[in-house]
Structure formats: structure tokens, C-alpha cells
Amino acid sequence: MEPAKLTPKSLSAFQQALLDYYDKCRRSLPWRDENDPYRILVSEVMLQQTRVETVREYYRRWLKQFPDLQSLAAADSHEVLKAWEGLGYYRRARRLHETARVIVEQGNGTVPRTLDGLRELPGIGEYTAGAMASIAFGEAVPAVDGNVRRVLSRIFDVSDPRPSWLRGTAAGLIERDRPGDWNQALMELGATVCVPRRPECDVCPVSTWCLAHQAGTESDRPTKSKRSCPKRIQLALAVLYDDQQVFLIRRFWDGLLGGMWAFPEVEVSGMSDAETGARAAALSRGIGVVGVGQPLPTCKHRFTHIEATYHPFAFRSAVSPVEDGAVWVLATAPTSFALPTAQKKVLASFVEHIL
Ligand code: SF4
């Protein structure tokens, strides 16, 4: 086909080409063809900032443990974070839990059927509401995620598309008989063909209408935003142990890794004051330590805007009564406590080197 510009007249051919591709080539995914709003919500929240391959197993396990909104709403926040452990961005789990509680307690378990109704729920943003409304309820509303942003930016050869332009443009393209499939088709194109680096224009079902492809600018669209440098912080961790047990605290709900269990920590300037810092972190929790701290391997973890370097020190201590939000647990089996990835590594090296 000759190159063409996407116009109201050519819109239906464009829609047909993309839906044909979707019907023929879409990946088989556990949440594909799902129209249960709860399951769609779970998959959409898990897929934010996480790869499909990672999500598959978490999604399967999650639905086994929390098969519906009611079971999730009734769960303890402890269990919810434990089920999310390792998936990262734990705020997503807390919001999902809160959303389930609000739907069950205030909405009688009924999920709102429209974009506007969904947007009123805590923890459901514009994209998730659009995906749920279109896929579960057939409402003709857009769902613009990062993949859709890239595809639209290229099709219209727009270097830095603004959210309002993206919403308006995506709304104008929707195939009204199959809005859920349409939104998923755009996402699928972005995930499999119109990928960030080296888009596969030769096999793209909509290359005929793609202005960036015609202009040879596809690799430059959209303009890459300059990633700001992460803030670097150094943290001393106190791994307090007595015989087989280690001491954990529950982190404040409103901070980084809120609600997760962790070793006491304190920010330090580097390795030089890490042992002193770890000792101070222990004392701040009312735990006395004996002797010099034994250093464990340093480890790093990258959060969205922070790069943390952990300097763990193990101190022999004595099990003592603890207040709410702290616990002594068996180091080899802290199974019901959700630990962040870096802290799990520290615990593993403690078990390997010191226990
Ligand atoms: S032609 Fe290329 S750049 Fe355009 S939508 Fe298709 S894959 Fe993306």
C-alpha cells in the first residue's frame, strides 16, 4: 500500500488493519480475554513498571490466594504485602488492597462500570480506569500507557506528546464496537512491534499510515526524556541476632517500602561510619548489642528516584520483649514477613556467613 495520512476517511481501514493484526498475532497471556473487572484490575496494576514474564507467576499465585475482591478486602495488609513480595513498587499492593476494601465496604462489592465511576476509587488512575472500563464493560474510552504513547507519537510524528493530546487523539481513534480489544491492540503493537528501540516497521500492520515511518524519524519518537540522576544514599543496617533469631521492624506506612519488614537502618556517609550507624540504629530501637559488628557484604538497590547502598553489620544481641511493629523471627524461616529484595539478600548472607 502507498503511504497515506490518517484521516477520518481512512480511519476505518486503519482500525481494521490493527484489529486484524491483534486477532491473529496477539500473545497468549493469562489475563487475555478476561472480562472480570477484578482480574483486569490485578493484571493492570501488576503490569505497571513490571515485565510481562515476571507478572505471569505472580498473577497466578495472587488469584489463587485472593480469588475475588471480597477475599482481598478481607485480607490482612501483612498477607497482601507478603503476596507482593519481590514484585517491587509496594505502594501498588497497598493501593490495590485499599481499592478492594472501598469497593466491598462502600460499594457493596460492585465495581463501577464507567471511567468516571472508576476514577472516583482510590488508587485507580486514568490509565487503569480506561483499561477496566473498556475491557470489562465495553465503554469507548482510551487507555494510554507507555506503549500507546510511543505508538501514537510515531503514527502522528509528534516528538513530545502531551497528556491532553494523547487522551484526545486516542479517544478519536477508538473502534467503537470493540473498545477493549482496540486498546489492547494498540498496547500489543507497542509491546511487540513498535518497540522503543528498532521498531519493526517492515512487519507493522499500520505502517501505511505512520508519519514517523514515512519521515524516517521513528527511532527519535517520542523524544527521550532525560532521566534525572537518582539520589544516592548510604544506609547502615543492624542485623541483630540471638541464637537462631533476628530482629525485624515494620516500616512506616507512608514512607519508602511502607509496611514491609526490615532491619533497623540509619543513613550514613559511607562505609567509614557504617558500623557506628548500625549500632545507633539498634539502640534507637532499644536493643543493646554486644561486641563489635561483623560486616556483611554490601548490596545495592535501585528505587525509582533513589539508589541505595546498604552496609549491613551483624551484632549479637539478646531476645527481649518488643513493642508493636517489631518482632524476633527465625532467621532461616521468616516466611510470613514481607521483606524488600535488598533485605532478603542481607538475610541470606547473614544465614550463609554468620548463623
Ligand atoms: S511503522 Fe514503525 S514506527 Fe510506525 S507504528 Fe509501525 S512499528 Fe511503529
Coordinates of C-alpha atoms and ligand atoms in Angstrom, one line a residue, residues 14 150-156 189-190 192-195 198-214 217-219 221, ligand 1:
F14 CA -6.5 1.7 9.9
R150 CA 5.0 5.6 21.8
V151 CA 2.8 4.2 19.1
L152 CA 0.7 7.5 18.8
S153 CA 3.8 9.7 18.9
R154 CA 5.2 7.8 15.9
I155 CA 2.0 7.4 13.9
F156 CA 1.5 11.2 14.1
L189 CA 1.6 -3.2 18.9
G190 CA 3.7 -1.1 21.2
T192 CA 5.7 -6.4 20.3
V193 CA 6.3 -4.4 17.0
C194 CA 6.6 -0.7 17.7
V195 CA 9.1 -1.3 20.4
R198 CA 14.4 -0.6 16.5
P199 CA 10.7 -0.8 15.8
E200 CA 9.8 -3.5 13.3
C201 CA 8.2 -1.2 10.7
D202 CA 8.6 -3.9 7.9
V203 CA 6.0 -6.1 9.6
C204 CA 3.9 -3.4 11.2
P205 CA 0.2 -3.6 10.2
V206 CA -0.2 0.2 10.3
S207 CA 3.0 1.4 8.7
T208 CA 1.0 2.7 5.7
W209 CA -0.4 5.5 8.0
C210 CA 2.7 6.1 10.1
L211 CA 4.1 9.6 9.6
A212 CA 7.2 8.9 11.6
H213 CA 8.0 5.9 9.4
Q214 CA 7.4 7.9 6.3
T217 CA 12.0 9.7 12.4
E218 CA 10.5 6.6 14.1
S219 CA 13.6 6.0 16.2
R221 CA 9.8 9.5 18.5
Ligands
SF4_1 S1 5.5 1.8 11.2 FE1 7.1 1.6 12.6 S2 7.2 3.4 13.9 FE2 5.2 3.3 12.8 S3 3.7 2.4 14.2 FE3 4.6 0.8 12.9 S4 6.3 0.0 14.0 FE4 5.8 1.9 14.9

